[in-house]
């Protein structure tokens, strides 16, 4: 098994707002700290920062804005100690004009220093949506977690988020390969001139004409490892949302996200948010905390093989794809 120390940086995204990305990031951080890990939480929701509020910090003394605008030189100097031993917090920027759209240079400076933060694990709480900033943080992190709920809109958004991240990564890697970019674009066309509808088809075409690019794309897809956490689960049926997203990703993107776990719906979570008190700190240990502890153990101990291609032979020989149209899969989504 691969040691987790190689996966220090984790991003928590998911595309949709309000699905529990911040609650999960905080809960995971607390459970990891209880396992003896030194954790730093970074509120990377530029423009919509609220992780500090969930931790009971009313007025952050310093935020990412201070770093982005170079009022503070070292990211490390932004860390504030929290009420929880083992957890440091870097607060997000609230100033939309100043920090919500960092330049490329600002982003590189930030990401370089994030890697060097003094911690065993650094968790980045991402904002909603699929803006390039959010996708770049996600793609840069070796550990990728997407939070979703069983709502159809969340399923759609999380798939859109994963796809946007993957396509951005491929577009960057193959910026000088017009054939790859063209095939990729065709997957989004209603009437693709070459009948290219999925990554599987892209691979098939490339295999015939550009074996080198084919191999590089195979490797990229293999390395794009996404972990799914289904939140606000009230029944096993809700939890199936993870399997649906997994299947759609396998069918259309030729990646296989791993289902990392679930977080049960727990009224104590909302109560804790309103009290500005992290919910795992409450005396009574509800199901959501038990779920988080399980996930934290996986994150802390195991390597997380999040994605792999379907058997390569299938991609090469053009065997039928394992599942049908996207519409059919969405219809299977729990009501
Ligand atoms: N497991 C849960 N059980 C019950 N309520 C939950 C659970 N997880 C999250 N919530 C509720 O959902 C709300 C939104 O959660 P959170 O702020 O973490 O979402 P988010 O995805 O970070 O949103 P945004 O994209 O706006 O930052 C919380 O305030 C809480 O009330
Ligand atoms: Mg949030």
mmCIF file of C-alpha atoms and ligand atoms in Angstrom:
data_model
loop_
_atom_site.group_PDB
_atom_site.id
_atom_site.type_symbol
_atom_site.label_atom_id
_atom_site.label_comp_id
_atom_site.label_asym_id
_atom_site.label_seq_id
_atom_site.Cartn_x
_atom_site.Cartn_y
_atom_site.Cartn_z
ATOM 1 C CA UNK A 1 0.000 0.000 0.000
ATOM 2 C CA UNK A 2 1.152 3.489 -0.808
ATOM 3 C CA UNK A 3 1.826 5.577 2.283
ATOM 4 C CA UNK A 4 -0.387 8.554 2.742
ATOM 5 C CA UNK A 5 2.481 10.928 3.380
ATOM 6 C CA UNK A 6 2.744 11.169 -0.385
ATOM 7 C CA UNK A 7 -0.791 12.513 -0.338
ATOM 8 C CA UNK A 8 -0.483 15.407 1.989
ATOM 9 C CA UNK A 9 -2.679 17.773 0.055
ATOM 10 C CA UNK A 10 -6.384 17.035 -0.281
ATOM 11 C CA UNK A 11 -9.045 19.112 -1.984
ATOM 12 C CA UNK A 12 -12.704 18.881 -1.124
ATOM 13 C CA UNK A 13 -14.987 20.001 -3.941
ATOM 14 C CA UNK A 14 -18.203 18.881 -5.526
ATOM 15 C CA UNK A 15 -19.589 21.569 -7.764
ATOM 16 C CA UNK A 16 -22.818 22.250 -5.937
ATOM 17 C CA UNK A 17 -23.256 24.727 -3.122
ATOM 18 C CA UNK A 18 -24.678 23.658 0.226
ATOM 19 C CA UNK A 19 -23.923 19.935 -0.099
ATOM 20 C CA UNK A 20 -21.688 19.983 2.969
ATOM 21 C CA UNK A 21 -18.165 20.492 1.614
ATOM 22 C CA UNK A 22 -17.159 22.764 4.494
ATOM 23 C CA UNK A 23 -18.893 20.714 7.179
ATOM 24 C CA UNK A 24 -17.185 17.600 5.836
ATOM 25 C CA UNK A 25 -13.754 19.262 5.584
ATOM 26 C CA UNK A 26 -13.985 20.419 9.165
ATOM 27 C CA UNK A 27 -15.273 17.077 10.446
ATOM 28 C CA UNK A 28 -12.618 15.136 8.571
ATOM 29 C CA UNK A 29 -9.926 17.466 9.906
ATOM 30 C CA UNK A 30 -11.094 16.965 13.488
ATOM 31 C CA UNK A 31 -11.224 13.192 13.155
ATOM 32 C CA UNK A 32 -7.770 13.138 11.564
ATOM 33 C CA UNK A 33 -6.414 15.281 14.390
ATOM 34 C CA UNK A 34 -7.895 12.841 16.892
ATOM 35 C CA UNK A 35 -5.935 10.111 15.121
ATOM 36 C CA UNK A 36 -2.808 12.064 15.945
ATOM 37 C CA UNK A 37 -2.327 13.827 12.629
ATOM 38 C CA UNK A 38 -1.296 17.420 12.409
ATOM 39 C CA UNK A 39 -3.832 19.026 10.128
ATOM 40 C CA UNK A 40 -4.146 22.403 8.485
ATOM 41 C CA UNK A 41 -7.475 23.438 7.006
ATOM 42 C CA UNK A 42 -7.351 25.993 4.232
ATOM 43 C CA UNK A 43 -10.511 27.841 3.304
ATOM 44 C CA UNK A 44 -9.973 28.083 -0.437
ATOM 45 C CA UNK A 45 -13.519 29.288 -1.057
ATOM 46 C CA UNK A 46 -12.268 32.612 -2.335
ATOM 47 C CA UNK A 47 -15.026 35.144 -2.026
ATOM 48 C CA UNK A 48 -17.389 32.931 -0.020
ATOM 49 C CA UNK A 49 -15.261 31.968 2.929
ATOM 50 C CA UNK A 50 -17.038 30.626 5.993
ATOM 51 C CA UNK A 51 -14.950 27.777 7.385
ATOM 52 C CA UNK A 52 -13.790 30.058 10.206
ATOM 53 C CA UNK A 53 -17.430 30.626 11.206
ATOM 54 C CA UNK A 54 -17.993 26.884 11.458
ATOM 55 C CA UNK A 55 -14.999 26.783 13.798
ATOM 56 C CA UNK A 56 -16.280 29.554 16.018
ATOM 57 C CA UNK A 57 -13.862 32.225 14.800
ATOM 58 C CA UNK A 58 -15.852 35.429 14.391
ATOM 59 C CA UNK A 59 -13.218 37.806 13.088
ATOM 60 C CA UNK A 60 -10.233 36.165 11.396
ATOM 61 C CA UNK A 61 -7.112 38.175 12.211
ATOM 62 C CA UNK A 62 -5.536 37.348 8.860
ATOM 63 C CA UNK A 63 -6.933 35.772 5.713
ATOM 64 C CA UNK A 64 -5.734 34.486 2.352
ATOM 65 C CA UNK A 65 -6.388 37.951 1.016
ATOM 66 C CA UNK A 66 -3.439 39.203 3.065
ATOM 67 C CA UNK A 67 -1.256 36.628 1.385
ATOM 68 C CA UNK A 68 -2.612 37.119 -2.136
ATOM 69 C CA UNK A 69 -2.157 40.877 -1.900
ATOM 70 C CA UNK A 70 1.318 40.349 -0.414
ATOM 71 C CA UNK A 71 0.622 42.012 2.892
ATOM 72 C CA UNK A 72 1.954 38.766 4.355
ATOM 73 C CA UNK A 73 4.840 36.995 2.640
ATOM 74 C CA UNK A 74 4.613 33.497 4.063
ATOM 75 C CA UNK A 75 1.443 31.454 3.953
ATOM 76 C CA UNK A 76 2.556 29.761 7.146
ATOM 77 C CA UNK A 77 2.161 33.063 8.989
ATOM 78 C CA UNK A 78 -1.587 33.011 8.322
ATOM 79 C CA UNK A 79 -2.163 29.848 10.349
ATOM 80 C CA UNK A 80 -4.291 30.453 13.384
ATOM 81 C CA UNK A 81 -4.445 27.965 16.214
ATOM 82 C CA UNK A 82 -7.918 26.653 16.853
ATOM 83 C CA UNK A 83 -9.776 25.326 19.889
ATOM 84 C CA UNK A 84 -8.966 21.821 18.638
ATOM 85 C CA UNK A 85 -5.527 20.449 19.342
ATOM 86 C CA UNK A 86 -3.688 19.495 16.191
ATOM 87 C CA UNK A 87 -5.704 21.714 13.846
ATOM 88 C CA UNK A 88 -4.520 24.950 12.334
ATOM 89 C CA UNK A 89 -6.736 27.099 10.150
ATOM 90 C CA UNK A 90 -5.990 29.397 7.253
ATOM 91 C CA UNK A 91 -9.021 31.580 6.750
ATOM 92 C CA UNK A 92 -10.442 32.391 3.360
ATOM 93 C CA UNK A 93 -10.728 35.760 1.763
ATOM 94 C CA UNK A 94 -13.975 37.654 1.982
ATOM 95 C CA UNK A 95 -13.037 40.527 -0.230
ATOM 96 C CA UNK A 96 -14.488 39.550 -3.570
ATOM 97 C CA UNK A 97 -12.717 42.205 -5.600
ATOM 98 C CA UNK A 98 -9.337 41.683 -3.998
ATOM 99 C CA UNK A 99 -9.005 37.939 -3.899
ATOM 100 C CA UNK A 100 -11.792 35.992 -5.549
ATOM 101 C CA UNK A 101 -9.993 35.933 -8.877
ATOM 102 C CA UNK A 102 -6.311 35.507 -8.191
ATOM 103 C CA UNK A 103 -3.961 35.881 -11.100
ATOM 104 C CA UNK A 104 -1.975 32.925 -12.356
ATOM 105 C CA UNK A 105 1.129 34.194 -10.548
ATOM 106 C CA UNK A 106 -0.806 34.574 -7.301
ATOM 107 C CA UNK A 107 -2.144 31.051 -7.634
ATOM 108 C CA UNK A 108 1.276 29.537 -8.287
ATOM 109 C CA UNK A 109 2.715 31.358 -5.267
ATOM 110 C CA UNK A 110 -0.161 30.083 -3.146
ATOM 111 C CA UNK A 111 0.004 26.476 -4.320
ATOM 112 C CA UNK A 112 3.784 26.319 -3.939
ATOM 113 C CA UNK A 113 3.530 27.386 -0.332
ATOM 114 C CA UNK A 114 0.525 25.206 0.443
ATOM 115 C CA UNK A 115 2.671 22.154 -0.246
ATOM 116 C CA UNK A 116 5.237 23.284 2.300
ATOM 117 C CA UNK A 117 2.847 23.970 5.161
ATOM 118 C CA UNK A 118 3.969 22.324 8.403
ATOM 119 C CA UNK A 119 1.395 19.538 8.688
ATOM 120 C CA UNK A 120 0.791 15.864 7.979
ATOM 121 C CA UNK A 121 -2.303 16.709 6.011
ATOM 122 C CA UNK A 122 -3.577 19.893 4.392
ATOM 123 C CA UNK A 123 -7.278 19.990 3.522
ATOM 124 C CA UNK A 124 -8.516 22.577 1.034
ATOM 125 C CA UNK A 125 -12.182 23.492 1.315
ATOM 126 C CA UNK A 126 -13.187 24.575 -2.192
ATOM 127 C CA UNK A 127 -15.988 26.854 -3.238
ATOM 128 C CA UNK A 128 -18.993 25.815 -5.286
ATOM 129 C CA UNK A 129 -19.078 25.910 -9.063
ATOM 130 C CA UNK A 130 -16.587 24.957 -11.735
ATOM 131 C CA UNK A 131 -14.589 28.150 -12.148
ATOM 132 C CA UNK A 132 -11.009 27.704 -13.297
ATOM 133 C CA UNK A 133 -9.733 28.658 -9.861
ATOM 134 C CA UNK A 134 -11.687 25.930 -8.158
ATOM 135 C CA UNK A 135 -10.705 23.378 -10.803
ATOM 136 C CA UNK A 136 -7.036 24.329 -10.605
ATOM 137 C CA UNK A 137 -6.927 23.796 -6.842
ATOM 138 C CA UNK A 138 -8.690 20.475 -7.317
ATOM 139 C CA UNK A 139 -6.431 19.289 -10.118
ATOM 140 C CA UNK A 140 -3.302 20.356 -8.296
ATOM 141 C CA UNK A 141 -4.136 18.253 -5.232
ATOM 142 C CA UNK A 142 -3.042 14.619 -5.297
ATOM 143 C CA UNK A 143 -5.970 13.814 -2.967
ATOM 144 C CA UNK A 144 -9.321 14.648 -4.532
ATOM 145 C CA UNK A 145 -12.615 14.314 -2.685
ATOM 146 C CA UNK A 146 -16.020 15.233 -4.070
ATOM 147 C CA UNK A 147 -18.952 15.672 -1.734
ATOM 148 C CA UNK A 148 -22.407 15.059 -3.149
ATOM 149 C CA UNK A 149 -25.917 14.378 -1.952
ATOM 150 C CA UNK A 150 -28.549 12.124 -3.462
ATOM 151 C CA UNK A 151 -30.389 15.065 -5.008
ATOM 152 C CA UNK A 152 -30.475 14.810 -8.800
ATOM 153 C CA UNK A 153 -29.037 18.320 -9.069
ATOM 154 C CA UNK A 154 -26.077 17.341 -6.935
ATOM 155 C CA UNK A 155 -25.446 14.242 -9.046
ATOM 156 C CA UNK A 156 -25.463 16.342 -12.170
ATOM 157 C CA UNK A 157 -23.236 19.000 -10.666
ATOM 158 C CA UNK A 158 -20.704 16.592 -9.253
ATOM 159 C CA UNK A 159 -20.421 14.824 -12.580
ATOM 160 C CA UNK A 160 -20.056 18.201 -14.301
ATOM 161 C CA UNK A 161 -17.398 19.166 -11.785
ATOM 162 C CA UNK A 162 -15.371 15.980 -12.272
ATOM 163 C CA UNK A 163 -15.699 16.227 -16.030
ATOM 164 C CA UNK A 164 -14.676 19.896 -16.091
ATOM 165 C CA UNK A 165 -11.647 19.152 -13.930
ATOM 166 C CA UNK A 166 -10.618 16.228 -16.102
ATOM 167 C CA UNK A 167 -11.133 18.109 -19.375
ATOM 168 C CA UNK A 168 -9.152 21.056 -18.065
ATOM 169 C CA UNK A 169 -6.338 18.751 -17.095
ATOM 170 C CA UNK A 170 -6.346 17.048 -20.499
ATOM 171 C CA UNK A 171 -6.518 20.409 -22.304
ATOM 172 C CA UNK A 172 -3.446 21.576 -20.417
ATOM 173 C CA UNK A 173 -1.470 18.391 -20.931
ATOM 174 C CA UNK A 174 -2.334 18.212 -24.622
ATOM 175 C CA UNK A 175 -2.306 21.934 -25.373
ATOM 176 C CA UNK A 176 -0.056 21.292 -28.375
ATOM 177 C CA UNK A 177 -2.013 18.319 -29.704
ATOM 178 C CA UNK A 178 -4.890 19.688 -31.777
ATOM 179 C CA UNK A 179 -6.102 16.188 -32.629
ATOM 180 C CA UNK A 180 -6.640 15.313 -28.975
ATOM 181 C CA UNK A 181 -8.352 18.640 -28.291
ATOM 182 C CA UNK A 182 -10.573 18.197 -31.312
ATOM 183 C CA UNK A 183 -11.648 14.706 -30.255
ATOM 184 C CA UNK A 184 -12.285 15.945 -26.749
ATOM 185 C CA UNK A 185 -14.466 18.730 -28.070
ATOM 186 C CA UNK A 186 -16.436 16.299 -30.183
ATOM 187 C CA UNK A 187 -17.613 14.482 -27.064
ATOM 188 C CA UNK A 188 -19.704 17.562 -26.281
ATOM 189 C CA UNK A 189 -21.236 17.928 -29.740
ATOM 190 C CA UNK A 190 -24.691 16.651 -30.470
ATOM 191 C CA UNK A 191 -23.625 15.572 -33.924
ATOM 192 C CA UNK A 192 -20.015 14.590 -33.592
ATOM 193 C CA UNK A 193 -18.582 14.246 -37.113
ATOM 194 C CA UNK A 194 -16.635 11.157 -36.081
ATOM 195 C CA UNK A 195 -19.248 9.700 -33.734
ATOM 196 C CA UNK A 196 -17.100 10.521 -30.693
ATOM 197 C CA UNK A 197 -19.347 10.498 -27.658
ATOM 198 C CA UNK A 198 -17.179 9.484 -24.761
ATOM 199 C CA UNK A 199 -13.597 9.232 -23.580
ATOM 200 C CA UNK A 200 -13.741 5.624 -24.635
ATOM 201 C CA UNK A 201 -14.318 6.775 -28.231
ATOM 202 C CA UNK A 202 -11.507 9.343 -27.932
ATOM 203 C CA UNK A 203 -9.156 6.571 -26.860
ATOM 204 C CA UNK A 204 -10.236 4.336 -29.699
ATOM 205 C CA UNK A 205 -9.588 7.042 -32.300
ATOM 206 C CA UNK A 206 -6.243 7.958 -30.815
ATOM 207 C CA UNK A 207 -5.155 4.358 -30.599
ATOM 208 C CA UNK A 208 -5.507 4.088 -34.364
ATOM 209 C CA UNK A 209 -3.678 7.248 -35.353
ATOM 210 C CA UNK A 210 -1.622 8.575 -32.423
ATOM 211 C CA UNK A 211 -0.507 5.697 -30.221
ATOM 212 C CA UNK A 212 1.816 7.904 -28.208
ATOM 213 C CA UNK A 213 -0.936 10.361 -27.290
ATOM 214 C CA UNK A 214 -3.188 7.417 -26.594
ATOM 215 C CA UNK A 215 -0.756 6.063 -24.033
ATOM 216 C CA UNK A 216 -0.289 9.472 -22.423
ATOM 217 C CA UNK A 217 -4.032 9.909 -22.141
ATOM 218 C CA UNK A 218 -4.405 6.438 -20.664
ATOM 219 C CA UNK A 219 -1.824 7.373 -18.025
ATOM 220 C CA UNK A 220 -3.488 10.698 -17.270
ATOM 221 C CA UNK A 221 -6.867 9.020 -16.803
ATOM 222 C CA UNK A 222 -5.305 6.458 -14.528
ATOM 223 C CA UNK A 223 -3.797 9.175 -12.375
ATOM 224 C CA UNK A 224 -6.956 11.249 -12.102
ATOM 225 C CA UNK A 225 -8.153 9.695 -8.862
ATOM 226 C CA UNK A 226 -11.389 11.032 -7.444
ATOM 227 C CA UNK A 227 -12.961 9.934 -4.149
ATOM 228 C CA UNK A 228 -16.670 10.346 -3.520
ATOM 229 C CA UNK A 229 -18.425 11.068 -0.242
ATOM 230 C CA UNK A 230 -22.221 10.981 -0.190
ATOM 231 C CA UNK A 231 -23.553 13.394 2.411
ATOM 232 C CA UNK A 232 -26.896 13.785 4.163
ATOM 233 C CA UNK A 233 -27.629 10.106 3.697
ATOM 234 C CA UNK A 234 -30.926 8.991 5.214
ATOM 235 C CA UNK A 235 -31.132 5.534 3.652
ATOM 236 C CA UNK A 236 -29.111 3.061 1.627
ATOM 237 C CA UNK A 237 -31.029 4.284 -1.374
ATOM 238 C CA UNK A 238 -29.546 7.758 -0.877
ATOM 239 C CA UNK A 239 -26.099 6.247 -0.693
ATOM 240 C CA UNK A 240 -26.557 4.753 -4.159
ATOM 241 C CA UNK A 241 -25.926 8.230 -5.527
ATOM 242 C CA UNK A 242 -22.222 7.453 -5.223
ATOM 243 C CA UNK A 243 -22.526 4.304 -7.324
ATOM 244 C CA UNK A 244 -24.489 6.179 -9.978
ATOM 245 C CA UNK A 245 -21.815 8.843 -10.314
ATOM 246 C CA UNK A 246 -19.176 6.143 -10.384
ATOM 247 C CA UNK A 247 -20.927 4.385 -13.265
ATOM 248 C CA UNK A 248 -21.462 7.548 -15.272
ATOM 249 C CA UNK A 249 -17.792 8.483 -14.849
ATOM 250 C CA UNK A 250 -16.685 5.032 -15.957
ATOM 251 C CA UNK A 251 -18.953 5.115 -18.989
ATOM 252 C CA UNK A 252 -18.295 8.574 -20.247
ATOM 253 C CA UNK A 253 -14.943 9.614 -18.831
ATOM 254 C CA UNK A 254 -13.136 6.273 -18.561
ATOM 255 C CA UNK A 255 -12.220 6.964 -14.953
ATOM 256 C CA UNK A 256 -13.511 5.089 -11.921
ATOM 257 C CA UNK A 257 -13.979 7.236 -8.856
ATOM 258 C CA UNK A 258 -13.730 5.438 -5.551
ATOM 259 C CA UNK A 259 -16.560 5.694 -3.051
ATOM 260 C CA UNK A 260 -14.835 6.785 0.111
ATOM 261 C CA UNK A 261 -17.867 6.678 2.359
ATOM 262 C CA UNK A 262 -21.047 8.311 3.518
ATOM 263 C CA UNK A 263 -21.998 10.984 5.981
ATOM 264 C CA UNK A 264 -25.409 10.371 7.499
ATOM 265 C CA UNK A 265 -27.960 13.123 7.766
ATOM 266 C CA UNK A 266 -27.784 14.297 11.352
ATOM 267 C CA UNK A 267 -29.820 17.204 12.788
ATOM 268 C CA UNK A 268 -26.955 17.800 15.232
ATOM 269 C CA UNK A 269 -24.885 19.064 12.299
ATOM 270 C CA UNK A 270 -27.227 21.941 11.606
ATOM 271 C CA UNK A 271 -27.579 22.725 15.305
ATOM 272 C CA UNK A 272 -23.802 22.832 15.652
ATOM 273 C CA UNK A 273 -23.464 25.133 12.626
ATOM 274 C CA UNK A 274 -25.924 27.538 14.211
ATOM 275 C CA UNK A 275 -23.992 27.477 17.465
ATOM 276 C CA UNK A 276 -20.697 28.025 15.608
ATOM 277 C CA UNK A 277 -19.385 24.899 17.195
ATOM 278 C CA UNK A 278 -17.792 22.053 15.185
ATOM 279 C CA UNK A 279 -20.266 19.188 15.438
ATOM 280 C CA UNK A 280 -17.778 16.401 16.204
ATOM 281 C CA UNK A 281 -16.970 18.274 19.400
ATOM 282 C CA UNK A 282 -20.459 17.849 20.769
ATOM 283 C CA UNK A 283 -20.722 15.439 23.637
ATOM 284 C CA UNK A 284 -23.114 13.033 22.041
ATOM 285 C CA UNK A 285 -21.541 11.064 19.219
ATOM 286 C CA UNK A 286 -24.120 10.851 16.426
ATOM 287 C CA UNK A 287 -24.004 8.677 13.331
ATOM 288 C CA UNK A 288 -22.404 11.436 11.243
ATOM 289 C CA UNK A 289 -19.383 11.505 13.543
ATOM 290 C CA UNK A 290 -19.046 7.731 13.406
ATOM 291 C CA UNK A 291 -19.165 7.930 9.606
ATOM 292 C CA UNK A 292 -16.494 10.592 9.594
ATOM 293 C CA UNK A 293 -14.252 8.551 11.838
ATOM 294 C CA UNK A 294 -14.371 5.730 9.333
ATOM 295 C CA UNK A 295 -13.507 8.020 6.459
ATOM 296 C CA UNK A 296 -10.710 9.632 8.449
ATOM 297 C CA UNK A 297 -9.200 6.231 9.105
ATOM 298 C CA UNK A 298 -9.233 5.468 5.395
ATOM 299 C CA UNK A 299 -7.675 8.808 4.590
ATOM 300 C CA UNK A 300 -5.063 8.449 7.306
ATOM 301 C CA UNK A 301 -4.072 4.850 6.732
ATOM 302 C CA UNK A 302 -4.813 3.569 3.325
ATOM 303 C CA UNK A 303 -3.640 4.508 -0.063
ATOM 304 C CA UNK A 304 -6.593 5.611 -2.083
ATOM 305 C CA UNK A 305 -6.641 4.115 -5.544
ATOM 306 C CA UNK A 306 -9.324 6.490 -6.748
ATOM 307 C CA UNK A 307 -9.344 5.990 -10.451
ATOM 308 C CA UNK A 308 -8.392 3.492 -13.009
ATOM 309 C CA UNK A 309 -9.295 2.838 -16.562
ATOM 310 C CA UNK A 310 -11.689 0.151 -17.503
ATOM 311 C CA UNK A 311 -9.667 -2.799 -18.778
ATOM 312 C CA UNK A 312 -7.534 -1.427 -21.546
ATOM 313 C CA UNK A 313 -8.506 -4.239 -23.897
ATOM 314 C CA UNK A 314 -12.055 -2.941 -23.839
ATOM 315 C CA UNK A 315 -10.919 0.500 -24.908
ATOM 316 C CA UNK A 316 -8.755 -0.901 -27.651
ATOM 317 C CA UNK A 317 -11.022 -3.494 -29.139
ATOM 318 C CA UNK A 318 -14.074 -1.299 -29.110
ATOM 319 C CA UNK A 319 -16.188 -3.627 -27.002
ATOM 320 C CA UNK A 320 -19.536 -2.116 -26.092
ATOM 321 C CA UNK A 321 -19.437 0.337 -23.240
ATOM 322 C CA UNK A 322 -20.563 -1.159 -19.950
ATOM 323 C CA UNK A 323 -23.665 0.991 -19.575
ATOM 324 C CA UNK A 324 -26.126 2.896 -21.670
ATOM 325 C CA UNK A 325 -26.941 6.523 -22.126
ATOM 326 C CA UNK A 326 -26.483 9.187 -19.519
ATOM 327 C CA UNK A 327 -30.233 9.734 -19.438
ATOM 328 C CA UNK A 328 -30.863 6.159 -18.368
ATOM 329 C CA UNK A 329 -28.377 6.459 -15.546
ATOM 330 C CA UNK A 330 -29.872 9.695 -14.291
ATOM 331 C CA UNK A 331 -33.302 8.107 -14.299
ATOM 332 C CA UNK A 332 -32.003 5.516 -11.898
ATOM 333 C CA UNK A 333 -31.156 8.253 -9.451
ATOM 334 C CA UNK A 334 -33.129 8.039 -6.242
ATOM 335 C CA UNK A 335 -36.077 10.391 -6.125
HETATM 336 N N1 LIG B 1 -24.634 15.401 7.397
HETATM 337 C C1 LIG B 1 -25.438 16.455 7.539
HETATM 338 N N2 LIG B 1 -26.596 16.374 8.248
HETATM 339 C C2 LIG B 1 -27.407 17.421 8.402
HETATM 340 N N3 LIG B 1 -27.170 18.639 7.876
HETATM 341 C C3 LIG B 1 -26.041 18.801 7.158
HETATM 342 C C4 LIG B 1 -25.111 17.733 6.960
HETATM 343 N N4 LIG B 1 -24.071 18.216 6.211
HETATM 344 C C5 LIG B 1 -24.354 19.499 5.965
HETATM 345 N N5 LIG B 1 -25.519 19.863 6.535
HETATM 346 C C6 LIG B 1 -26.179 21.176 6.462
HETATM 347 O O1 LIG B 1 -25.880 21.755 5.216
HETATM 348 C C7 LIG B 1 -25.451 23.096 5.392
HETATM 349 C C8 LIG B 1 -24.471 23.454 4.297
HETATM 350 O O2 LIG B 1 -23.230 22.823 4.540
HETATM 351 P P1 LIG B 1 -21.860 23.480 4.058
HETATM 352 O O3 LIG B 1 -21.782 24.914 4.423
HETATM 353 O O4 LIG B 1 -20.789 22.581 4.557
HETATM 354 O O5 LIG B 1 -22.022 23.325 2.488
HETATM 355 P P2 LIG B 1 -20.966 23.730 1.358
HETATM 356 O O6 LIG B 1 -21.021 22.653 0.338
HETATM 357 O O7 LIG B 1 -19.659 24.033 1.963
HETATM 358 O O8 LIG B 1 -21.632 25.050 0.775
HETATM 359 P P3 LIG B 1 -20.918 26.243 -0.047
HETATM 360 O O9 LIG B 1 -20.693 25.714 -1.431
HETATM 361 O O10 LIG B 1 -21.948 27.326 -0.014
HETATM 362 O O11 LIG B 1 -19.644 26.595 0.649
HETATM 363 C C9 LIG B 1 -24.883 23.136 6.784
HETATM 364 O O12 LIG B 1 -25.027 24.424 7.325
HETATM 365 C C10 LIG B 1 -25.690 22.128 7.541
HETATM 366 O O13 LIG B 1 -26.822 22.762 8.097
HETATM 367 MG MG1 LIG B 2 -18.417 25.759 1.964
#
